[in-house]
PDB file of C-alpha atoms and ligand atoms in Angstrom:
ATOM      1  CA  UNK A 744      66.729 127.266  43.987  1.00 96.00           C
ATOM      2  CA  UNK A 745      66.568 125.127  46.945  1.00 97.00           C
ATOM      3  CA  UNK A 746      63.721 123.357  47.917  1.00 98.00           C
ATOM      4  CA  UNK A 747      63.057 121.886  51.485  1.00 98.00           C
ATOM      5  CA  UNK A 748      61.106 118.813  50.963  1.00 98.00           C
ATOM      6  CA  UNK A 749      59.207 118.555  54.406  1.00 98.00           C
ATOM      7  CA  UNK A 750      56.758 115.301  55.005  1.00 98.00           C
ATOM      8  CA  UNK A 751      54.846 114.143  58.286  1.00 98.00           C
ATOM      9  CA  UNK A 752      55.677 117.104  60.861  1.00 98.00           C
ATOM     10  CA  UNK A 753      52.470 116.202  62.988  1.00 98.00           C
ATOM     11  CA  UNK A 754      52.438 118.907  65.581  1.00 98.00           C
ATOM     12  CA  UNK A 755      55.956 117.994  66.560  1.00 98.00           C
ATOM     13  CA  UNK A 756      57.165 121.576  66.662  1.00 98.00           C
ATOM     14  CA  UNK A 757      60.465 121.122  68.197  1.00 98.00           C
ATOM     15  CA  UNK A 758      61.693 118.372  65.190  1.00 98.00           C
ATOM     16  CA  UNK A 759      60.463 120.845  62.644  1.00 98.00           C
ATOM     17  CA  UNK A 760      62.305 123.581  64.308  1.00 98.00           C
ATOM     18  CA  UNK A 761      65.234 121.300  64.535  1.00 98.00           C
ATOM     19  CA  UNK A 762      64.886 120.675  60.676  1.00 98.00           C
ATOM     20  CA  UNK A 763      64.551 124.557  59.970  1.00 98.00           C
ATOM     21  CA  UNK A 764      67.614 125.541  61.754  1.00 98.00           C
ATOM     22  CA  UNK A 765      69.741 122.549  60.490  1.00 98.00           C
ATOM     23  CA  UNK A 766      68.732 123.792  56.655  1.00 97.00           C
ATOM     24  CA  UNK A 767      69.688 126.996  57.514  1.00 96.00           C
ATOM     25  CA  UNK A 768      73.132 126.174  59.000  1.00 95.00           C
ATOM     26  CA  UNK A 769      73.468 124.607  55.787  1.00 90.00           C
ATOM     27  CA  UNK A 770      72.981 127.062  53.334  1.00 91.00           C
ATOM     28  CA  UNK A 771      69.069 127.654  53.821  1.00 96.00           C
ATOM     29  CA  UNK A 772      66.323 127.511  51.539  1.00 97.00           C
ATOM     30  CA  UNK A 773      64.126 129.361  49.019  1.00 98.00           C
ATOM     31  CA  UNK A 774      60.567 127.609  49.599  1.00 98.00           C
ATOM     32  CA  UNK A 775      59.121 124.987  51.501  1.00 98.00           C
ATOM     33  CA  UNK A 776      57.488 121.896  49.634  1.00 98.00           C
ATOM     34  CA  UNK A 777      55.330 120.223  52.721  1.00 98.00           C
ATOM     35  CA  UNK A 778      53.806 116.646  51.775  1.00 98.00           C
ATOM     36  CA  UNK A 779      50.805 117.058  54.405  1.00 98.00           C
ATOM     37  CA  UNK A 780      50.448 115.802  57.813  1.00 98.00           C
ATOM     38  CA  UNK A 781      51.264 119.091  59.559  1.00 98.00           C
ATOM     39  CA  UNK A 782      49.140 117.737  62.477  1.00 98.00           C
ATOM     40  CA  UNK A 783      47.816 114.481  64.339  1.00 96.00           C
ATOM     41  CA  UNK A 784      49.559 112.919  67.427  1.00 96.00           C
ATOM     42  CA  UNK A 785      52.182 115.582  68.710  1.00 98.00           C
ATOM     43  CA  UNK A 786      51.402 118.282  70.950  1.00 98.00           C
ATOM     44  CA  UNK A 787      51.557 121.259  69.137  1.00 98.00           C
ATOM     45  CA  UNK A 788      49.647 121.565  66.281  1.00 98.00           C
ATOM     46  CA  UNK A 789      48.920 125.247  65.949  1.00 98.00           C
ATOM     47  CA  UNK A 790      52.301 126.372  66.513  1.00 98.00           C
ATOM     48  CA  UNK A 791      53.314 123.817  63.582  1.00 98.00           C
ATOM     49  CA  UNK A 792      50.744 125.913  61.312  1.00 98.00           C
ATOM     50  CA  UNK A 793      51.987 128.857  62.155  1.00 98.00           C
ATOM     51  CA  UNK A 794      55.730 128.421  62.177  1.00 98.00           C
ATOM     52  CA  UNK A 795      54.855 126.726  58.458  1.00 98.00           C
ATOM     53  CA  UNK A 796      53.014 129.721  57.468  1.00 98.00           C
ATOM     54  CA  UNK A 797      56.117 131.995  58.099  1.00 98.00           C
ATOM     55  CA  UNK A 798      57.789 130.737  55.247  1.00 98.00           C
ATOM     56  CA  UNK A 799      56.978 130.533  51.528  1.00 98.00           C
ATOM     57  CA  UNK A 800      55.600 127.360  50.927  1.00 98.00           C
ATOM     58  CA  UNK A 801      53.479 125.075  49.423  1.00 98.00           C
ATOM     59  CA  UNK A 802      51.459 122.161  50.958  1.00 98.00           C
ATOM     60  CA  UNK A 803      49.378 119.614  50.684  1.00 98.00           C
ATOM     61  CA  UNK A 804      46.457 117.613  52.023  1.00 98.00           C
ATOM     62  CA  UNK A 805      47.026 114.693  54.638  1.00 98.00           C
ATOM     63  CA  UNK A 806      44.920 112.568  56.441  1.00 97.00           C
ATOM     64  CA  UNK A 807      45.501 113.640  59.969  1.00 97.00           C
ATOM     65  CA  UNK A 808      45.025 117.541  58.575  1.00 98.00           C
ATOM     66  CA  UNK A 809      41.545 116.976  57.115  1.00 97.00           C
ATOM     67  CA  UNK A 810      40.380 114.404  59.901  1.00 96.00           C
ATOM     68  CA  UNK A 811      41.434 117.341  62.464  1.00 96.00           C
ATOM     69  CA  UNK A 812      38.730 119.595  60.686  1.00 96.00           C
ATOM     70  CA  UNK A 813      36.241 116.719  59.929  1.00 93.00           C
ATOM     71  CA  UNK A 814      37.061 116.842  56.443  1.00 94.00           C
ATOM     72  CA  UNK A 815      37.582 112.932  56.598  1.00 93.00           C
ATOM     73  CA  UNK A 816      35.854 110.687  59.270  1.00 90.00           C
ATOM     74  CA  UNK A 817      38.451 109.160  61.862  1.00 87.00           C
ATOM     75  CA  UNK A 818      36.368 105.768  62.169  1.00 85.00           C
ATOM     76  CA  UNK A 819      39.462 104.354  59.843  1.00 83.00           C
ATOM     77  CA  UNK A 820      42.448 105.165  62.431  1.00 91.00           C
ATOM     78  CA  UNK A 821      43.230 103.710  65.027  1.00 92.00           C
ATOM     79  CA  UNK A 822      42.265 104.324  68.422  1.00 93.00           C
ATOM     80  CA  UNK A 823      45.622 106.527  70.136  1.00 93.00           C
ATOM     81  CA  UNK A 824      45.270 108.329  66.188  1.00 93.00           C
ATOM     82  CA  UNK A 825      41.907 108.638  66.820  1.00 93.00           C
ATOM     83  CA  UNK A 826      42.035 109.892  70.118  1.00 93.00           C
ATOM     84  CA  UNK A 827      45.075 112.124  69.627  1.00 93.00           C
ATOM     85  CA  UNK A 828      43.059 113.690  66.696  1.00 94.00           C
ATOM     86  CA  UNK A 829      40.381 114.854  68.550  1.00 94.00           C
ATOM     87  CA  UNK A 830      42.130 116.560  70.785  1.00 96.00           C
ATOM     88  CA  UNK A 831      43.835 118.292  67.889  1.00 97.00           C
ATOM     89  CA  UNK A 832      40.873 119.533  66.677  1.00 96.00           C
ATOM     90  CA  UNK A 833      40.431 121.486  70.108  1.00 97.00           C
ATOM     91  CA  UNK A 834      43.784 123.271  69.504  1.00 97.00           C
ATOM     92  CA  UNK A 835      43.175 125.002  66.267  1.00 98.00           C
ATOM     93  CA  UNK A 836      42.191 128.497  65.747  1.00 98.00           C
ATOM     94  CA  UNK A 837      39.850 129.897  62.846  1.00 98.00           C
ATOM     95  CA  UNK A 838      42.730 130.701  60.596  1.00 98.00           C
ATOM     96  CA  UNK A 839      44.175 126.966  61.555  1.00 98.00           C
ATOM     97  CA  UNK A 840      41.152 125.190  60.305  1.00 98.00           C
ATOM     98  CA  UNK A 841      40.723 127.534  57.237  1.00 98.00           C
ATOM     99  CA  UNK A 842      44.420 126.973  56.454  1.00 98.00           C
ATOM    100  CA  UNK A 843      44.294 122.550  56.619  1.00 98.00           C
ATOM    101  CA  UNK A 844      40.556 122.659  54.751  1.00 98.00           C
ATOM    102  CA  UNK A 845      41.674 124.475  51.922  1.00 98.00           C
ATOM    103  CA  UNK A 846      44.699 122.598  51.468  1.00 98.00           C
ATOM    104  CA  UNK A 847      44.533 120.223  47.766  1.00 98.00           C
ATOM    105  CA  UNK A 848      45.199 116.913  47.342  1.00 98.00           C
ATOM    106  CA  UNK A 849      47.272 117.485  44.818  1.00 98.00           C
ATOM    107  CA  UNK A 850      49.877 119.683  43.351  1.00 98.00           C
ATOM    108  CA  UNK A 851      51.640 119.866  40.271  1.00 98.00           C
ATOM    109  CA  UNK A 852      54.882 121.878  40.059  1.00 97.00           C
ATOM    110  CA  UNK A 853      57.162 121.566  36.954  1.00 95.00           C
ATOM    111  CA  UNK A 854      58.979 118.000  36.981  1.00 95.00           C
ATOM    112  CA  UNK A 855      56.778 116.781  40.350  1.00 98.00           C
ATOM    113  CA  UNK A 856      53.959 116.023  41.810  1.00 98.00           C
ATOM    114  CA  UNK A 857      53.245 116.496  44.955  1.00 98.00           C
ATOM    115  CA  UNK A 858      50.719 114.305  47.306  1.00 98.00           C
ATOM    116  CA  UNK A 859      50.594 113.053  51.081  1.00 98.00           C
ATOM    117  CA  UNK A 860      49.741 109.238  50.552  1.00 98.00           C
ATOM    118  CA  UNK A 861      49.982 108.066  46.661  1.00 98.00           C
ATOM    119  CA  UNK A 862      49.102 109.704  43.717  1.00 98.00           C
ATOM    120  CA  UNK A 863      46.014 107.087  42.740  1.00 97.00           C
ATOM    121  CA  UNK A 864      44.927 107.490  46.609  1.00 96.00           C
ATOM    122  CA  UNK A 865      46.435 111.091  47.856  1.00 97.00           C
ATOM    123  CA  UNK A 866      45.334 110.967  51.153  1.00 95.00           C
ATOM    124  CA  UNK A 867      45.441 107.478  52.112  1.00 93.00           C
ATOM    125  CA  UNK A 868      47.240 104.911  50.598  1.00 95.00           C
ATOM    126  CA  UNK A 869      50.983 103.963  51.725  1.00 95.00           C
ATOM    127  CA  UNK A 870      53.498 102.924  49.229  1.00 95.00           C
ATOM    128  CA  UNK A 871      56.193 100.963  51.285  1.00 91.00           C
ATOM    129  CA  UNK A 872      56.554  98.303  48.283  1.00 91.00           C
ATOM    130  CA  UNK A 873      57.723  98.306  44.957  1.00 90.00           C
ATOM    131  CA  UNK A 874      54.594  96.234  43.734  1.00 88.00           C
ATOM    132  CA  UNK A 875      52.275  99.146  45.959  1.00 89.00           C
ATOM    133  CA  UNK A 876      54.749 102.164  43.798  1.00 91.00           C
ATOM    134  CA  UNK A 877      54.703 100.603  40.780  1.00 91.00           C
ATOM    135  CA  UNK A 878      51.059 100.610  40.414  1.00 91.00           C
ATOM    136  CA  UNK A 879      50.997 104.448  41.019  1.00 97.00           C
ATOM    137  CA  UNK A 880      53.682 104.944  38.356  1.00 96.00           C
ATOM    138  CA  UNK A 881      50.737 104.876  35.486  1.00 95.00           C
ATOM    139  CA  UNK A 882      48.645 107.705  38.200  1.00 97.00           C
ATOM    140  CA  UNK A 883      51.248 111.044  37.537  1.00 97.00           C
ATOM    141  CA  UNK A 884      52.387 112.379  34.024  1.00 96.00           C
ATOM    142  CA  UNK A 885      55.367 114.245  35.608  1.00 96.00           C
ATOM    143  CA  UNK A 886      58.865 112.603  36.240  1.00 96.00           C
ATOM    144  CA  UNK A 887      58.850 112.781  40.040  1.00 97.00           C
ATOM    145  CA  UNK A 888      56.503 112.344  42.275  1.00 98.00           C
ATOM    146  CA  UNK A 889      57.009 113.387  46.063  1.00 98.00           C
ATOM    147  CA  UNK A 890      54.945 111.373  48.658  1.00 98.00           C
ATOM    148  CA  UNK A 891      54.619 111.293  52.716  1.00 98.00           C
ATOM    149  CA  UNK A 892      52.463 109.579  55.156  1.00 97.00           C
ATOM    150  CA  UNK A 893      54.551 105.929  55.662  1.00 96.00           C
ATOM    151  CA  UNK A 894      56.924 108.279  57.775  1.00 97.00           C
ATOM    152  CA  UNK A 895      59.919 106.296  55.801  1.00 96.00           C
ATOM    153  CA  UNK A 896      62.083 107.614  53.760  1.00 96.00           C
ATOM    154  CA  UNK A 897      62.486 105.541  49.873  1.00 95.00           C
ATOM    155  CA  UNK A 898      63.106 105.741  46.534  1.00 96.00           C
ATOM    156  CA  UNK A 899      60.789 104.016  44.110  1.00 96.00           C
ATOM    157  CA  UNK A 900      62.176 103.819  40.063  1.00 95.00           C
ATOM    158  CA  UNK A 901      60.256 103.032  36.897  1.00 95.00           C
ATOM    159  CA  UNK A 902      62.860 102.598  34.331  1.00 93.00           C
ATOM    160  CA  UNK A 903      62.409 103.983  30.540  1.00 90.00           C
ATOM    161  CA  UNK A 904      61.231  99.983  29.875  1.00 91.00           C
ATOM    162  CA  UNK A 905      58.673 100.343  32.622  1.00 90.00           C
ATOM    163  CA  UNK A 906      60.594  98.360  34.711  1.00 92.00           C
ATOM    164  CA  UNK A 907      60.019  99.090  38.440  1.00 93.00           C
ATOM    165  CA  UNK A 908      61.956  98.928  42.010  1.00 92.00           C
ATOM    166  CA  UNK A 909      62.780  99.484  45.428  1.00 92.00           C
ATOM    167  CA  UNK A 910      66.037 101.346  45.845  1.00 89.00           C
ATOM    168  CA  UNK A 911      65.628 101.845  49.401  1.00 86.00           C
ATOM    169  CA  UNK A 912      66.696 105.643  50.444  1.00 85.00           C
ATOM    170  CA  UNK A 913      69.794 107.154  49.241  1.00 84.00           C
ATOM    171  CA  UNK A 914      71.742 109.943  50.423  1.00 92.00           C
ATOM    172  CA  UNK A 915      72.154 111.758  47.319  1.00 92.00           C
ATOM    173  CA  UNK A 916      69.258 110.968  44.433  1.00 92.00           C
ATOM    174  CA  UNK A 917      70.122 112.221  40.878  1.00 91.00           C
ATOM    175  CA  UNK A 918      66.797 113.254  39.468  1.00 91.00           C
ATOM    176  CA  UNK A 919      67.529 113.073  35.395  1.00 80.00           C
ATOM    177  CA  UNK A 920      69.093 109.697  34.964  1.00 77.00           C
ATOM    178  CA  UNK A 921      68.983 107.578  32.120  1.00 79.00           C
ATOM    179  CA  UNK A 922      64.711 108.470  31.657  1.00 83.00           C
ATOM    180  CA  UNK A 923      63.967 106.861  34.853  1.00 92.00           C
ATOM    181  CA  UNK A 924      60.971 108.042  36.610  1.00 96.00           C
ATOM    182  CA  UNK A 925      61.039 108.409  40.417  1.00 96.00           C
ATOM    183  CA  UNK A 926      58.971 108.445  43.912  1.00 97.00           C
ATOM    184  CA  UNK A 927      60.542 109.845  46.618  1.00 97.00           C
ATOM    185  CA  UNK A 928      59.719 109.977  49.852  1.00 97.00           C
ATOM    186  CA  UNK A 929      61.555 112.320  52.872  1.00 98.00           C
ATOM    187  CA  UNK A 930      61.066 110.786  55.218  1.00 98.00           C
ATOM    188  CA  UNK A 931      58.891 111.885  58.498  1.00 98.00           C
ATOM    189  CA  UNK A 932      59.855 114.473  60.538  1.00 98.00           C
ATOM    190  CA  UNK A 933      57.695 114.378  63.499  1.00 98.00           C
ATOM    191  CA  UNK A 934      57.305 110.749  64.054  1.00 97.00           C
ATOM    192  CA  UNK A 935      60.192 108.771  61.881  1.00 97.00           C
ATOM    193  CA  UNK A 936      59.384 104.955  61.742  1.00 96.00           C
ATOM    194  CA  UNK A 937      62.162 103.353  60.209  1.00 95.00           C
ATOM    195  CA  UNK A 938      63.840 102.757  63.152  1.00 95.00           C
ATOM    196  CA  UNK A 939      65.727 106.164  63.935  1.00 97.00           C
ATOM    197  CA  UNK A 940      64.482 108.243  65.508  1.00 98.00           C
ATOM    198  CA  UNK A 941      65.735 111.631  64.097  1.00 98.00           C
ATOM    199  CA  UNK A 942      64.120 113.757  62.051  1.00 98.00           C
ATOM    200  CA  UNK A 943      64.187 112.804  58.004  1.00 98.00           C
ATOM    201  CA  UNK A 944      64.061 115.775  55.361  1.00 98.00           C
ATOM    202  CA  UNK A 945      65.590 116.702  52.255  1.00 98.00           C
ATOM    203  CA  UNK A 946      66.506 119.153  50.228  1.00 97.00           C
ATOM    204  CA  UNK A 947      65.735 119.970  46.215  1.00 97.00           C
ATOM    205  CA  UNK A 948      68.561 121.879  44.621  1.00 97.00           C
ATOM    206  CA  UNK A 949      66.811 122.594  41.078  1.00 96.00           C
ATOM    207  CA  UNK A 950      69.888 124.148  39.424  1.00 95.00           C
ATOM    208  CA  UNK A 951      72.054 120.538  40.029  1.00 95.00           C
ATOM    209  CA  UNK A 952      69.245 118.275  40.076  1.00 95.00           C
ATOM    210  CA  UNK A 953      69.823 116.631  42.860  1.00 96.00           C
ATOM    211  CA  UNK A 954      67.855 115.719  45.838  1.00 96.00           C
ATOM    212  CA  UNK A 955      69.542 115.085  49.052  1.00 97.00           C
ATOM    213  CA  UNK A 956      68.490 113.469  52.336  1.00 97.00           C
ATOM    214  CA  UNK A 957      69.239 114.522  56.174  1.00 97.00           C
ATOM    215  CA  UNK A 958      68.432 113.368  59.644  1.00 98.00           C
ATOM    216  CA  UNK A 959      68.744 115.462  62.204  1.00 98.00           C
ATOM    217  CA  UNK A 960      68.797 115.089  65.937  1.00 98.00           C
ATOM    218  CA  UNK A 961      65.877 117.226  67.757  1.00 98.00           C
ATOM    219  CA  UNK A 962      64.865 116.720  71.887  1.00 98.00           C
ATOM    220  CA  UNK A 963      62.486 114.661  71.548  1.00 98.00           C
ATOM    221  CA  UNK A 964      62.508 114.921  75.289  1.00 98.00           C
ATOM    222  CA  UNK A 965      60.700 118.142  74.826  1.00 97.00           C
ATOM    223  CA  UNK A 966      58.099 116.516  72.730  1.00 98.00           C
ATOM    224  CA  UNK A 967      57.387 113.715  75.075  1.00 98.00           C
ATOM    225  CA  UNK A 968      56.885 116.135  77.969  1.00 98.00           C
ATOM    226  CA  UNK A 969      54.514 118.097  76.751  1.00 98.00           C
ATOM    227  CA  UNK A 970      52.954 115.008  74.995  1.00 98.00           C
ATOM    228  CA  UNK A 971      52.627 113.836  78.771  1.00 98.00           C
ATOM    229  CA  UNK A 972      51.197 116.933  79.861  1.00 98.00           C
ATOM    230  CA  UNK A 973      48.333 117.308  77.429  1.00 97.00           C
ATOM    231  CA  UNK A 974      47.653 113.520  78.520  1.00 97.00           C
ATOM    232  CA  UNK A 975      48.112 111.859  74.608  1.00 97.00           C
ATOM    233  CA  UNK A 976      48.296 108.609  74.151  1.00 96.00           C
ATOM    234  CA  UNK A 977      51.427 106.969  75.792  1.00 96.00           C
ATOM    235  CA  UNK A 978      52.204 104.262  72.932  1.00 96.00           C
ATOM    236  CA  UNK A 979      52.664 107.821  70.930  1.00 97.00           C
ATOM    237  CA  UNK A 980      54.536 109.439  73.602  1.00 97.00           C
ATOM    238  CA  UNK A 981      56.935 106.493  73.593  1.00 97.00           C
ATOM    239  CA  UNK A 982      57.301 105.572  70.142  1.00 97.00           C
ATOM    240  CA  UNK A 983      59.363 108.925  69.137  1.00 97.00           C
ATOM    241  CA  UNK A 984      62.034 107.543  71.191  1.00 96.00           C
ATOM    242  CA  UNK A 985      62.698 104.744  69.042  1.00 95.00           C
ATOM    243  CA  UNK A 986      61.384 106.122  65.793  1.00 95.00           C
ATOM    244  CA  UNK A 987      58.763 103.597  64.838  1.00 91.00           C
TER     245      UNK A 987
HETATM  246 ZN1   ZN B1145      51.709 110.981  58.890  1.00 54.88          ZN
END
């Protein structure tokens, strides 16, 4: 089976297209695995929903989904989050906001678990540090744990002696090796910030055990235009260019 491990899309429907036809050039997919965030800054939030509801799929909880239905308060982001947020919440339809409240925080699937932020703190914590990863190492019972919301795509390793480390991100990441333990994150799709400015997915192919990583170019043109048009935030508008 192959598994498209999808973080961060936030309403940026032409990246996640982007994504979906680049998998499918490539040999497709059986099921999406979404890390939350399917909404918040971008300009198309229920289209998002509903192109991710197409597919089989699983997904959880992020913080932009459940502040879009007042499931969390917004006073803790920032003001263009904020602000872009709100108007979010004005785009969703019944089904929408039925779909992101019932989402969990958690899910638990074989070898992995699945959250948006960290598995101590699902919906809000970043781990962009081996100190911040290691910590969590102790919070999941499963081998791997798949996690979103820095919108950067790493590798965090607990050895079978407990020791723990950055690897960075990897192209190809062998899952059973050696006992380690492993938190992966994609990657964002709809608003990278490591510096590029393509989307960042990847694939799970359970029958080799392998995960691999992709970026792929979308027109982010598009985005910004309609971004523009709906009158978000500019500093949002402008940071898709240059992916941070
Ligand atoms: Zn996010």
């Amino acid at each position: 089976m192959r598994y498209a491990i999808l973080a961060d899309i936030h309403s940026n429907l032409a990246a996640f297209q982007a994504v979906l036809a680049a998998i499918e050039a490539e040999g497709g997919f059986d099921e999406i695995w979404c890390l939350g965030d399917v909404v918040g800054y971008g300009p198309e939030p229920h289209a998002c929903i509903e192109l991710l509801r197409d597919y089989k799929h699983v997904c959880v909880a992020g913080n932009h989904d459940w502040a879009a239905v007042g499931n969390i308060d917004v006073s803790d982001f920032n003001p263009d989050a904020a602000r872009a947020c709100r108007w979010t919440a004005q785009q969703l339809n019944a089904q929408d906001i039925d779909y992101l409240l019932n989402l969990p925080e958690k899910l638990v699937l074989g070898d992995f678990t699945l959250v948006h932020g960290s598995p101590r703190y699902p919906i809000w914590e970043y781990l962009l540090s081996a100190s911040d990863a290691c910590d969590n190492f102790g919070y999941f019972d499963t081998n791997f744990c798949l996690v979103g919301h820095s919108h950067v795509s790493s590798v965090f390793v607990q050895d079978k002696f407990g020791n723990c480390f950055n690897v960075g991100t990897a192209d190809e990441i062998k899952l059973a090796s050696q006992g380690n333990r492993l938190i992966i994150n994609p990657g964002g799709i709809g608003q990278p910030r490591d510096g590029d400015a393509r989307a960042s997915y990847m694939i799970y192919d359970s029958n080799a055990q392998m995960m691999y990583h992709y970026r792929v170019h979308y027109d982010i043109t598009t985005t910004q235009k309609k971004m523009a048009e709906y009158k978000l935030p500019s500093f949002l508008i402008r940071r898709l260019s240059y992916g941070y």
